[in-house]
Amino acid sequence: MSTEPPHAHPVPPPHAQPVPLPGREPASPSSQTGETVELWATVDALRAWLDAGRVHDGLDGLLLRVLKLSEEVGEVAQAVIGATGQNPRKGVTHTWDDVRSELCDVIITALVALRTLTPDAQAVFTAHLARVAERSLCGAGDHRST
């Protein structure tokens, strides 16, 4: 009998996700999976769509785009509270699917904000992910903060 909660999804094998391994160079654009290329093309399209409809330009527009991330994180918190029934006045108002959806909105919003800050968002993200993975996974048995 499985000990996983019914809402849990199986974790894909490590090779299914294009995550740079510690000590290795990030994948070159020519070796990326179609899914990675599609992800960043979609991020670019979303940024362009948002830019076309934005009311505020310049620094104000940039700050508002980054602040949108706080709004999305708040929606994750609201969904968790609703999924766990932590508000006695409201009870259970959300599902764990709602939480997953809100987390995806946070990721999308963060990627679009990063792309707004730099045209090289993919390289910035990939390099940062590699640094975090190296720092965190190379000393997996060592839980001291660095």
Tab-separated table of C-alpha atoms in Angstrom:
chain	number	residue	atom	x	y	z
A	1	MET	CA	0.000	0.000	0.000
A	2	SER	CA	1.379	3.417	-1.007
A	3	THR	CA	2.042	6.046	1.636
A	4	GLU	CA	1.693	8.890	-0.878
A	5	PRO	CA	-1.359	11.115	-0.500
A	6	PRO	CA	-3.950	10.560	-3.228
A	7	HIS	CA	-3.224	13.959	-4.787
A	8	ALA	CA	0.507	13.250	-5.270
A	9	HIS	CA	1.844	12.702	-8.741
A	10	PRO	CA	4.731	10.324	-9.424
A	11	VAL	CA	8.084	12.061	-9.758
A	12	PRO	CA	9.542	11.734	-13.260
A	13	PRO	CA	12.951	10.082	-13.553
A	14	PRO	CA	15.868	12.539	-13.314
A	15	HIS	CA	16.676	12.215	-17.021
A	16	ALA	CA	13.198	13.481	-17.960
A	17	GLN	CA	13.971	17.036	-16.821
A	18	PRO	CA	16.738	19.143	-18.422
A	19	VAL	CA	18.408	20.223	-15.164
A	20	PRO	CA	22.114	21.058	-15.346
A	21	LEU	CA	24.206	18.808	-13.145
A	22	PRO	CA	26.770	20.248	-10.730
A	23	GLY	CA	30.190	20.601	-12.312
A	24	ARG	CA	28.832	20.488	-15.870
A	25	GLU	CA	28.266	23.306	-18.280
A	26	PRO	CA	24.630	24.162	-18.998
A	27	ALA	CA	23.254	22.617	-22.173
A	28	SER	CA	23.876	24.580	-25.329
A	29	PRO	CA	20.823	25.904	-27.154
A	30	SER	CA	21.313	23.305	-29.884
A	31	SER	CA	21.094	20.450	-27.346
A	32	GLN	CA	17.954	21.689	-25.615
A	33	THR	CA	14.812	19.659	-25.669
A	34	GLY	CA	11.871	20.885	-27.674
A	35	GLU	CA	10.031	21.458	-24.405
A	36	THR	CA	12.717	23.859	-23.167
A	37	VAL	CA	12.674	25.797	-26.422
A	38	GLU	CA	8.871	25.937	-26.333
A	39	LEU	CA	8.887	27.110	-22.697
A	40	TRP	CA	11.138	30.073	-23.416
A	41	ALA	CA	9.309	30.909	-26.666
A	42	THR	CA	6.080	31.009	-24.655
A	43	VAL	CA	7.710	33.199	-21.980
A	44	ASP	CA	8.860	35.580	-24.740
A	45	ALA	CA	5.360	35.638	-26.258
A	46	LEU	CA	3.735	36.320	-22.875
A	47	ARG	CA	6.177	39.153	-22.175
A	48	ALA	CA	5.481	40.698	-25.577
A	49	TRP	CA	1.719	40.354	-25.059
A	50	LEU	CA	1.925	42.000	-21.637
A	51	ASP	CA	4.176	44.761	-22.985
A	52	ALA	CA	1.700	45.522	-25.781
A	53	GLY	CA	-1.098	46.072	-23.275
A	54	ARG	CA	0.756	47.738	-20.448
A	55	VAL	CA	-0.333	51.109	-19.143
A	56	HIS	CA	2.965	51.981	-17.411
A	57	ASP	CA	6.325	51.990	-19.186
A	58	GLY	CA	9.870	52.277	-17.967
A	59	LEU	CA	10.766	51.676	-14.357
A	60	ASP	CA	7.133	51.839	-13.204
A	61	GLY	CA	6.148	49.084	-15.632
A	62	LEU	CA	9.091	46.954	-14.551
A	63	LEU	CA	8.306	47.392	-10.853
A	64	LEU	CA	4.649	46.534	-11.404
A	65	ARG	CA	5.639	43.410	-13.340
A	66	VAL	CA	7.850	42.274	-10.446
A	67	LEU	CA	5.174	43.170	-7.865
A	68	LYS	CA	2.751	40.891	-9.731
A	69	LEU	CA	4.849	38.039	-8.352
A	70	SER	CA	3.844	38.983	-4.793
A	71	GLU	CA	0.204	38.858	-5.794
A	72	GLU	CA	0.643	35.374	-7.241
A	73	VAL	CA	2.477	34.131	-4.120
A	74	GLY	CA	-0.419	35.437	-2.041
A	75	GLU	CA	-2.780	33.371	-4.188
A	76	VAL	CA	-0.694	30.263	-3.397
A	77	ALA	CA	-1.051	31.023	0.314
A	78	GLN	CA	-4.791	31.528	-0.077
A	79	ALA	CA	-5.105	28.196	-1.915
A	80	VAL	CA	-3.091	26.341	0.763
A	81	ILE	CA	-5.221	27.848	3.514
A	82	GLY	CA	-8.320	26.916	1.550
A	83	ALA	CA	-7.128	23.376	0.802
A	84	THR	CA	-6.339	22.728	4.459
A	85	GLY	CA	-9.473	24.409	5.802
A	86	GLN	CA	-7.436	26.690	8.051
A	87	ASN	CA	-10.002	29.485	7.965
A	88	PRO	CA	-12.761	28.272	10.309
A	89	ARG	CA	-15.179	30.821	8.894
A	90	LYS	CA	-14.773	29.496	5.329
A	91	GLY	CA	-13.700	25.865	5.763
A	92	VAL	CA	-12.256	23.989	2.788
A	93	THR	CA	-12.498	26.275	-0.245
A	94	HIS	CA	-9.688	25.008	-2.502
A	95	THR	CA	-8.142	21.750	-3.661
A	96	TRP	CA	-4.520	20.686	-3.986
A	97	ASP	CA	-5.022	21.038	-7.743
A	98	ASP	CA	-5.731	24.721	-7.039
A	99	VAL	CA	-2.441	24.948	-5.105
A	100	ARG	CA	-0.535	23.339	-7.988
A	101	SER	CA	-2.164	25.733	-10.447
A	102	GLU	CA	-1.268	28.755	-8.334
A	103	LEU	CA	2.333	27.536	-8.005
A	104	CYS	CA	2.495	27.317	-11.797
A	105	ASP	CA	1.241	30.912	-11.984
A	106	VAL	CA	4.094	31.956	-9.666
A	107	ILE	CA	6.649	30.223	-11.888
A	108	ILE	CA	5.229	31.744	-15.076
A	109	THR	CA	5.080	35.212	-13.527
A	110	ALA	CA	8.668	34.914	-12.281
A	111	LEU	CA	9.936	33.763	-15.681
A	112	VAL	CA	8.143	36.621	-17.440
A	113	ALA	CA	9.524	39.123	-14.909
A	114	LEU	CA	13.029	37.725	-15.428
A	115	ARG	CA	12.584	37.951	-19.197
A	116	THR	CA	11.443	41.569	-18.757
A	117	LEU	CA	14.693	42.324	-16.905
A	118	THR	CA	16.959	40.656	-19.460
A	119	PRO	CA	16.686	39.387	-23.020
A	120	ASP	CA	19.025	36.554	-21.950
A	121	ALA	CA	16.644	35.205	-19.285
A	122	GLN	CA	17.184	31.581	-20.239
A	123	ALA	CA	20.957	31.785	-19.797
A	124	VAL	CA	20.609	33.743	-16.540
A	125	PHE	CA	18.143	31.204	-15.147
A	126	THR	CA	20.146	28.174	-16.304
A	127	ALA	CA	23.376	29.524	-14.802
A	128	HIS	CA	21.654	30.391	-11.516
A	129	LEU	CA	19.985	26.979	-11.319
A	130	ALA	CA	23.364	25.316	-11.892
A	131	ARG	CA	24.930	27.370	-9.058
A	132	VAL	CA	22.088	26.518	-6.675
A	133	ALA	CA	22.251	22.831	-7.625
A	134	GLU	CA	26.015	22.734	-7.157
A	135	ARG	CA	25.819	24.503	-3.805
A	136	SER	CA	22.913	22.378	-2.599
A	137	LEU	CA	23.481	18.961	-4.133
A	138	CYS	CA	27.252	18.567	-4.050
A	139	GLY	CA	27.189	18.543	-0.275
A	140	ALA	CA	23.836	16.769	0.043
A	141	GLY	CA	24.907	15.264	3.371
A	142	ASP	CA	26.075	18.628	4.694
A	143	HIS	CA	23.063	20.727	5.754
A	144	ARG	CA	24.978	23.774	6.954
A	145	SER	CA	23.946	27.032	5.332
A	146	THR	CA	26.434	28.716	3.057
